[in-house]
Short mmCIF file of C-alpha atoms in Angstrom, two decimals:
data_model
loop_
_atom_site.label_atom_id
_atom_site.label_comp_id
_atom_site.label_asym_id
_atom_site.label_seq_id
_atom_site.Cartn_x
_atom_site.Cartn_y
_atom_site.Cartn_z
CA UNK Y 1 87.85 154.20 120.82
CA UNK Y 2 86.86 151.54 118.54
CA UNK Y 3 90.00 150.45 115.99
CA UNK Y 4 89.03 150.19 112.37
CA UNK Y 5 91.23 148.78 109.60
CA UNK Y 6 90.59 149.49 105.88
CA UNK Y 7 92.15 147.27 103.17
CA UNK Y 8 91.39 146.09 99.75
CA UNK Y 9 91.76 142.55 100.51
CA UNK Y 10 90.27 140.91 103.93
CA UNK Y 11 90.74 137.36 104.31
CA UNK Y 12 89.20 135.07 107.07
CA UNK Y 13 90.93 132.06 108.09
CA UNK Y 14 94.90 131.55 108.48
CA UNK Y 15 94.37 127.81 106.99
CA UNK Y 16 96.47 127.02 103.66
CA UNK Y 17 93.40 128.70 102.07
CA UNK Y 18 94.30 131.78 103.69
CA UNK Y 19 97.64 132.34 103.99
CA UNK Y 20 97.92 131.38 99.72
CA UNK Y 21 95.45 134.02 99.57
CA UNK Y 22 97.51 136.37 101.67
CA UNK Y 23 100.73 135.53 100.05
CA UNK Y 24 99.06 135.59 96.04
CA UNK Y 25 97.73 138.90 97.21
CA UNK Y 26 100.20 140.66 99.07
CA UNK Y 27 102.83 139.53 96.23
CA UNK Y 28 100.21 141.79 94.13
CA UNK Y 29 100.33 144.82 95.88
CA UNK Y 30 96.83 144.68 97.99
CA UNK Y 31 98.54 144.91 101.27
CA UNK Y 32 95.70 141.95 102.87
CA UNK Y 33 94.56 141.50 106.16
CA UNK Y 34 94.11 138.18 107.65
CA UNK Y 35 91.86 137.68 110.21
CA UNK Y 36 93.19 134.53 111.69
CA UNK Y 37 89.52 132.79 113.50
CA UNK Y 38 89.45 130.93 116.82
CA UNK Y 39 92.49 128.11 115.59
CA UNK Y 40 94.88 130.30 113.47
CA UNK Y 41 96.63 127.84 111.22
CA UNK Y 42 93.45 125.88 110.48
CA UNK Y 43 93.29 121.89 110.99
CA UNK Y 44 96.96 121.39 109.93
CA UNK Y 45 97.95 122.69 113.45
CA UNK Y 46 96.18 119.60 115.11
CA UNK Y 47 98.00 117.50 112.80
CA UNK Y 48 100.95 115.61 113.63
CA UNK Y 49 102.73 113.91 110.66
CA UNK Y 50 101.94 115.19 107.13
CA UNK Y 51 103.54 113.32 104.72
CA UNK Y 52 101.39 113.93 101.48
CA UNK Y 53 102.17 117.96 100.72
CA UNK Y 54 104.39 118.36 98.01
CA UNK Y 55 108.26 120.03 98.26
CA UNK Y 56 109.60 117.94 101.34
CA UNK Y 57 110.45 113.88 100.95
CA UNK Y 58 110.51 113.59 104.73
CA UNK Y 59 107.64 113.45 106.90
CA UNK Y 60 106.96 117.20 108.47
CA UNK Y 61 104.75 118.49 110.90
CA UNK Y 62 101.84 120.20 110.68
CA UNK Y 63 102.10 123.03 112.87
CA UNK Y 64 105.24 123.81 111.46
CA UNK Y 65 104.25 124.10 108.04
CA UNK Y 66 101.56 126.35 108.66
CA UNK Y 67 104.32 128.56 111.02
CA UNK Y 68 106.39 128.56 107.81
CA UNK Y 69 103.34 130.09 105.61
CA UNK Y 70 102.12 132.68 107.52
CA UNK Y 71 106.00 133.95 108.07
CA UNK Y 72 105.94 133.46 104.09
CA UNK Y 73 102.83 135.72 103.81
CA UNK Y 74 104.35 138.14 106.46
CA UNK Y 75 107.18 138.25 104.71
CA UNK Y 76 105.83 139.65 101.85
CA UNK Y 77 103.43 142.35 103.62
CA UNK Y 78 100.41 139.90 104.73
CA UNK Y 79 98.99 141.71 108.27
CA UNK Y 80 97.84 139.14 110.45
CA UNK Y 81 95.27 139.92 113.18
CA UNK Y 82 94.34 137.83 115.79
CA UNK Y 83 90.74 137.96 116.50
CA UNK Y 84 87.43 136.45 115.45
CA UNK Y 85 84.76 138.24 113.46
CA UNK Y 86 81.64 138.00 114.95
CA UNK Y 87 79.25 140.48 112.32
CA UNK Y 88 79.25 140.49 108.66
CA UNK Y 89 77.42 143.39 106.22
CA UNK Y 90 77.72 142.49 102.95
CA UNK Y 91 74.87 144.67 101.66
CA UNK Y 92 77.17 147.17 99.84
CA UNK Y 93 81.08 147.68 99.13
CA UNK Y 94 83.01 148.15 101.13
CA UNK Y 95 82.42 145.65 103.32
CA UNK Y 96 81.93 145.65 106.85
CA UNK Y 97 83.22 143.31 109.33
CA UNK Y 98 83.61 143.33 113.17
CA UNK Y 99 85.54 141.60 115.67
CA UNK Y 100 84.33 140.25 119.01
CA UNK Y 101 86.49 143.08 120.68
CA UNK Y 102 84.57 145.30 118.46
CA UNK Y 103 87.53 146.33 116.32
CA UNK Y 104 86.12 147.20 112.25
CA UNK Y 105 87.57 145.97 109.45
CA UNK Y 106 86.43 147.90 106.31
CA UNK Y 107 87.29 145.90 102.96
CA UNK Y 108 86.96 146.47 99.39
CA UNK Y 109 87.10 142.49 98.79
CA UNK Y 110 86.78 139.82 100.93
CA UNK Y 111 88.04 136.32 100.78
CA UNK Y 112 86.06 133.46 102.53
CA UNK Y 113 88.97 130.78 104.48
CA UNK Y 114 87.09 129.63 107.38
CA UNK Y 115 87.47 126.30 106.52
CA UNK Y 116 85.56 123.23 107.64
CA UNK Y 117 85.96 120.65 110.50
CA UNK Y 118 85.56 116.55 111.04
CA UNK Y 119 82.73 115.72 113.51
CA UNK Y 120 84.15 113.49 115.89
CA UNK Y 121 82.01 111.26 117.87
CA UNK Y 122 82.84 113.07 121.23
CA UNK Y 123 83.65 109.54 123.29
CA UNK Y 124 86.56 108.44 125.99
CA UNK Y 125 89.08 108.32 124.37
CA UNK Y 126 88.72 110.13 121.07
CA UNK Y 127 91.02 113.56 121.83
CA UNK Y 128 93.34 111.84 123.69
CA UNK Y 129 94.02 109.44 121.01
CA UNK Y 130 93.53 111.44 117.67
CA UNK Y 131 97.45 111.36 116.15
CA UNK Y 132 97.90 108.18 117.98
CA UNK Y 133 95.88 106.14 115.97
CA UNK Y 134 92.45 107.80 115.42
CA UNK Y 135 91.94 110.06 112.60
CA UNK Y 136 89.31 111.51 110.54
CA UNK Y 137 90.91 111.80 107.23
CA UNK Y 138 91.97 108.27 105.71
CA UNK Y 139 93.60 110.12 102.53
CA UNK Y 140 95.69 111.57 104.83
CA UNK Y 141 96.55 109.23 107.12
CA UNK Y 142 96.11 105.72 106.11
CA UNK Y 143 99.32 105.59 104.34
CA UNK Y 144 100.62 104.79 108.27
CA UNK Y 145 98.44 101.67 108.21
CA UNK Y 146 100.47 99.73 105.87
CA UNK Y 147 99.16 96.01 106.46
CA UNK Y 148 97.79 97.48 109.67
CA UNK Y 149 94.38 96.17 110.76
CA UNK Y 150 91.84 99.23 110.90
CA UNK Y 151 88.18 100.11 111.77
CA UNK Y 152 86.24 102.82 110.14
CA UNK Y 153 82.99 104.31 111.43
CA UNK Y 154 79.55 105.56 109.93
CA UNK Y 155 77.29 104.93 107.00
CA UNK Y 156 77.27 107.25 104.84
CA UNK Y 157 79.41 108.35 101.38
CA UNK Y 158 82.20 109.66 103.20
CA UNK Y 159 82.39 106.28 105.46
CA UNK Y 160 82.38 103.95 102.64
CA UNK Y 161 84.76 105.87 100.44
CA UNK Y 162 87.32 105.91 103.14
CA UNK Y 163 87.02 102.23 103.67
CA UNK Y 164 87.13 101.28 100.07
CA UNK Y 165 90.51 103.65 100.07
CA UNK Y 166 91.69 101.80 102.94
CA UNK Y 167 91.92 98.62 101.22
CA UNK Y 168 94.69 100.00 99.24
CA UNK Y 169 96.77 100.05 102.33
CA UNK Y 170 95.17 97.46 104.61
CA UNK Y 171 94.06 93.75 103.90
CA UNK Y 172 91.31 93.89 106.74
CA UNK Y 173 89.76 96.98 107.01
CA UNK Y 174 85.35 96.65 109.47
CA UNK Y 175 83.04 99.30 108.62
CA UNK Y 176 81.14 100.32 112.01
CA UNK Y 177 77.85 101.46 111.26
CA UNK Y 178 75.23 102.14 114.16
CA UNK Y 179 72.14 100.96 112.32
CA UNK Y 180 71.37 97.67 110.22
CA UNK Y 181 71.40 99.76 106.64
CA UNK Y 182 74.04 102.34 105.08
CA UNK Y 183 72.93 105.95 103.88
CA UNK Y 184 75.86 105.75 101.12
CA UNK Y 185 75.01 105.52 97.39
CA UNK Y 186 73.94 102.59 95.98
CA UNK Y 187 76.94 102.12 93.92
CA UNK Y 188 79.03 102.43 96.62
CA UNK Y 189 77.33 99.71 98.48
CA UNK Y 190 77.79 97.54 96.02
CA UNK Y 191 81.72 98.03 95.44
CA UNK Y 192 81.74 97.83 99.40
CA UNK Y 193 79.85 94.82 100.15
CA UNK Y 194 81.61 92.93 96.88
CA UNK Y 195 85.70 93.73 98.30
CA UNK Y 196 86.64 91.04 99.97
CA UNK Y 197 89.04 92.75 102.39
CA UNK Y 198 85.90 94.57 104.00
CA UNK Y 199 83.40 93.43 106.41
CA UNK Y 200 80.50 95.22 108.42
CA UNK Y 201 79.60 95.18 111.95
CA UNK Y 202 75.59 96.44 112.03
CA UNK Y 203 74.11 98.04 114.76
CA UNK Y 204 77.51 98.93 116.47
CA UNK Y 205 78.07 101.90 117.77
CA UNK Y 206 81.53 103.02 119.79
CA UNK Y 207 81.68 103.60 123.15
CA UNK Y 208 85.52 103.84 123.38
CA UNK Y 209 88.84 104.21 121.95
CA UNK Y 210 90.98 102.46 123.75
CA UNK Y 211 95.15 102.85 124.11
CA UNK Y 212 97.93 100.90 124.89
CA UNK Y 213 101.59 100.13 124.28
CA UNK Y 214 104.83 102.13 124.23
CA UNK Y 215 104.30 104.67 123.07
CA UNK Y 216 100.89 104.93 123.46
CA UNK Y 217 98.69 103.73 120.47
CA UNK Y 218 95.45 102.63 119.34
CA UNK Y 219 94.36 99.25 120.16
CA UNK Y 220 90.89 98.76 120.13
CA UNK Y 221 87.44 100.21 120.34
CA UNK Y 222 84.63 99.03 122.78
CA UNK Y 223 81.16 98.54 121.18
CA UNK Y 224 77.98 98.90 122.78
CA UNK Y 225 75.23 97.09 120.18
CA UNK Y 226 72.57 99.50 119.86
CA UNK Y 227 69.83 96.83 119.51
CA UNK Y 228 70.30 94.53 122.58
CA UNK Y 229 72.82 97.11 124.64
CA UNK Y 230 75.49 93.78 124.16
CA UNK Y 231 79.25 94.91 124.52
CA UNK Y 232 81.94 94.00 122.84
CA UNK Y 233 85.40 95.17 121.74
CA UNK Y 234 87.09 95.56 118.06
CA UNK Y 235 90.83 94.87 117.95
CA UNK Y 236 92.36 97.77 115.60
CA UNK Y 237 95.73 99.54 115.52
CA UNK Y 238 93.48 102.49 113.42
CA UNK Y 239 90.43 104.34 113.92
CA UNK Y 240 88.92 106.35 111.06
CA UNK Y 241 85.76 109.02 112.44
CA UNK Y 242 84.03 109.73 108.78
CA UNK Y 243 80.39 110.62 109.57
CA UNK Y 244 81.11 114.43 107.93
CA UNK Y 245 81.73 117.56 108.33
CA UNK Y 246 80.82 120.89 109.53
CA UNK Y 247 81.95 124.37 107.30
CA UNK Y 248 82.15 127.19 109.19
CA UNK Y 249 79.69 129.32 107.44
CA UNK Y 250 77.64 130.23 110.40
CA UNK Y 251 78.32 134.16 109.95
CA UNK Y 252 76.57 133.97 106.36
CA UNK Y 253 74.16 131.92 107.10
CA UNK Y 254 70.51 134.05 104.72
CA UNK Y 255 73.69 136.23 103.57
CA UNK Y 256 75.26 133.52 101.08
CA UNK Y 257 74.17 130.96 98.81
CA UNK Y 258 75.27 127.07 100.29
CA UNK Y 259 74.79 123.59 99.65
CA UNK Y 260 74.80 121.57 102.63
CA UNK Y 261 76.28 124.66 104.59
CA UNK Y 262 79.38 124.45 101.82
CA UNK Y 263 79.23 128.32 100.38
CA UNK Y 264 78.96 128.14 96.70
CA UNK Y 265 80.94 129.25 94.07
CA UNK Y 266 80.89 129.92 90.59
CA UNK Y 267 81.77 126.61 88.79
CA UNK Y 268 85.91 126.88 88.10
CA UNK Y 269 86.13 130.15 90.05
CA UNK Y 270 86.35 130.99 94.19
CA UNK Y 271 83.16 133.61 92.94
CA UNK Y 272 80.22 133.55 95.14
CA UNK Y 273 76.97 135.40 94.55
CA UNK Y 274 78.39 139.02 95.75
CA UNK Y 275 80.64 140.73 93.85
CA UNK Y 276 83.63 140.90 95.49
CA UNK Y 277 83.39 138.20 97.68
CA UNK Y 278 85.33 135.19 97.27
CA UNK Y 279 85.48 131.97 99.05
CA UNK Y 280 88.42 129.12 98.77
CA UNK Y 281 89.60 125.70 100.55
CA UNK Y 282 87.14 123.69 102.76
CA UNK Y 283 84.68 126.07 103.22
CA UNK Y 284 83.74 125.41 99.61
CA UNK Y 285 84.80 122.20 99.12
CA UNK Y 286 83.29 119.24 99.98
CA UNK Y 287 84.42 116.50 98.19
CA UNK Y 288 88.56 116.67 98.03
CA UNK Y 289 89.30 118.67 102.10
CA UNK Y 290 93.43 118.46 101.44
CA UNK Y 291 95.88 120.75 102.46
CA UNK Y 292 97.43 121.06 98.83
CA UNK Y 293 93.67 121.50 97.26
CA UNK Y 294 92.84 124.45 100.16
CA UNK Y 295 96.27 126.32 99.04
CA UNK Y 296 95.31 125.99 95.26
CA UNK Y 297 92.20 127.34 96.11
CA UNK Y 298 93.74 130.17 97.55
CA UNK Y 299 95.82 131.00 95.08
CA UNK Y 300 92.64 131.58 93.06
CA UNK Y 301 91.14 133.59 94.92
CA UNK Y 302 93.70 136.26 95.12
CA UNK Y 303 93.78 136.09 91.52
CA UNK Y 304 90.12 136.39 91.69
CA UNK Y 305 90.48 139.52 93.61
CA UNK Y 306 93.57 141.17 92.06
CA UNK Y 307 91.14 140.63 88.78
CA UNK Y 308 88.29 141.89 90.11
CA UNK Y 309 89.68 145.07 91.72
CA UNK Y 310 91.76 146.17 88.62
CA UNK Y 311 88.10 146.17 86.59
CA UNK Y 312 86.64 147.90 88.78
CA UNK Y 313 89.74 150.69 89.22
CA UNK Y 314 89.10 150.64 85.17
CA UNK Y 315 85.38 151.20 85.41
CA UNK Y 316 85.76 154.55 88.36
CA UNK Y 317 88.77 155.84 86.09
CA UNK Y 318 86.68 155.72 82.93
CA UNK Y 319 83.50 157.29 84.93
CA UNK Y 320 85.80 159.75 86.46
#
């Protein structure tokens, strides 16, 4: 027979979205499930050093903080399941959910952590070498770049806002941009093209990363000019992929309201359009994408929820 697990608060995504959620709401009493999704932990588990999450001076590991916060959330009654929800009906409370195993998860509230991911260019070299010099998050990372020499690629907002942050780390940072014009705003252009530590290769686009040294590092990236089909190669000791995102908001896709896929969310709340449905961390947020902002997020939302539910005990108690 089929499982089916009832609860009053359902959470999907194990990210720092989801396990704040899960530790906000089990600390309230709602006993929450957390469906942990096809990478439990979220993005923080393919990240090596973190060095920018408040509460630990040394450098720590991403993996291992996300170990330590869903023990946290366990700790104080979170139920994590491992599997992957692959149907949604939001049409009426409570909510239906099911897994791909077909297990049902029946919730009174339901809190959106599926978080988003980079889009990486998919050439040699980029897996191998992501940690090791290539990243897709310069907020994050470029702090290891200290007078380092590094590249960043694509043309739109996200691109040039990473380079211009680069510059407060690196004193010769080359936008790569595949065609002869940039997508970004015009204002950003302008701060761009007038930095002096900045310049643009046009019509570039990468073919590969390429590695060397002890240990193993970035050194370079091989170009392929997408005008004349002339290579060449970039010296760099970092990489920076910024040509977006993706949220994983496939399953309410025509069920939920979105803005470029981001679900959206009543303006200083995790409130979507539903009642009772709630959405925090990447999935939602397009602009900031940090590990501290996800698990802020999260705490919202199970404050959201632990709101939400006690009106709605009020309002059955009063019509009882």
């Amino acid at each position: 027979m089929t499982a089916t697990h009832s609860t009053r608060m359902l959470i999907l995504g194990s990210g720092p979205a989801g396990l704040s959620a899960a530790i906000y709401g089990a600390r309230a009493g709602l006993a929450p499930i957390v469906v942990q999704g096809m990478q439990p932990g979220g993005q923080l588990t393919i990240t090596t050093d973190v060095e920018n999450y408040p509460g630990f001076k040394d450098v720590i590991q991403g993996p291992w903080l996300m170990e330590q916060m869903q023990a946290q959330a366990e700790h104080v009654g979170a139920q994590m399941m491992y599997d992957q929800i692959v149907d949604v009906d939001l049409s009426e409370r409570p909510f239906r959910l099911r897994g791909d195993g077909g297990t049902l998860y029946v919730a009174d509230t339901l809190v959106i952590c599926t978080g988003a991911q980079a889009k990486w260019l998919g050439v040699e070299g980029e897996e191998h070498l992501q940690g090791k010099g290539v990243s897709a998050c310069a907020t994050c990372d470029g702090f290891f770049y200290r007078g380092k020499k590094v590249v960043v690629i694509g043309g739109g907002n996200t691109a040039v806002e990473e380079a211009l942050y680069l510059t407060n780390h690196s004193h010769d940072v080359t936008l790569i941009h595949r065609r002869d014009s940039l997508r970004a705003e015009k204002i950003l252009q302008q701060r761009l093209h007038a930095h002096p530590n900045i310049k643009v290769l046009w019509n570039k686009a990468v073919d590969r990363f390429v590695g060397g040294g002890t240990p193993e590092g970035l050194v370079g990236v091989d170009l392929i000019d997408t005008v004349t089909g002339e290579k060449s190669h970039e010296p760099t000791d970092g990489g920076f992929v910024a040509i977006g995102h993706h949220p994983a908001t496939e399953l309410f896709t025509g069920k939920l309201p979105t803005d470029e896929g981001y679900l959206l969310v009543e303006k200083g709340t995790t409130r979507t359009a539903i009642p009772g449905v709630f959405a925090a961390g990447d999935v939602t947020d397009k602009i900031y994408r940090q590990a501290v902002t996800a698990a802020g997020m999260g705490c919202m939302a199970a404050l959201d929820v632990e709101k939400f539910l006690a009106e709605q005990d009020f309002e059955e108690l009063v019509e009882a």
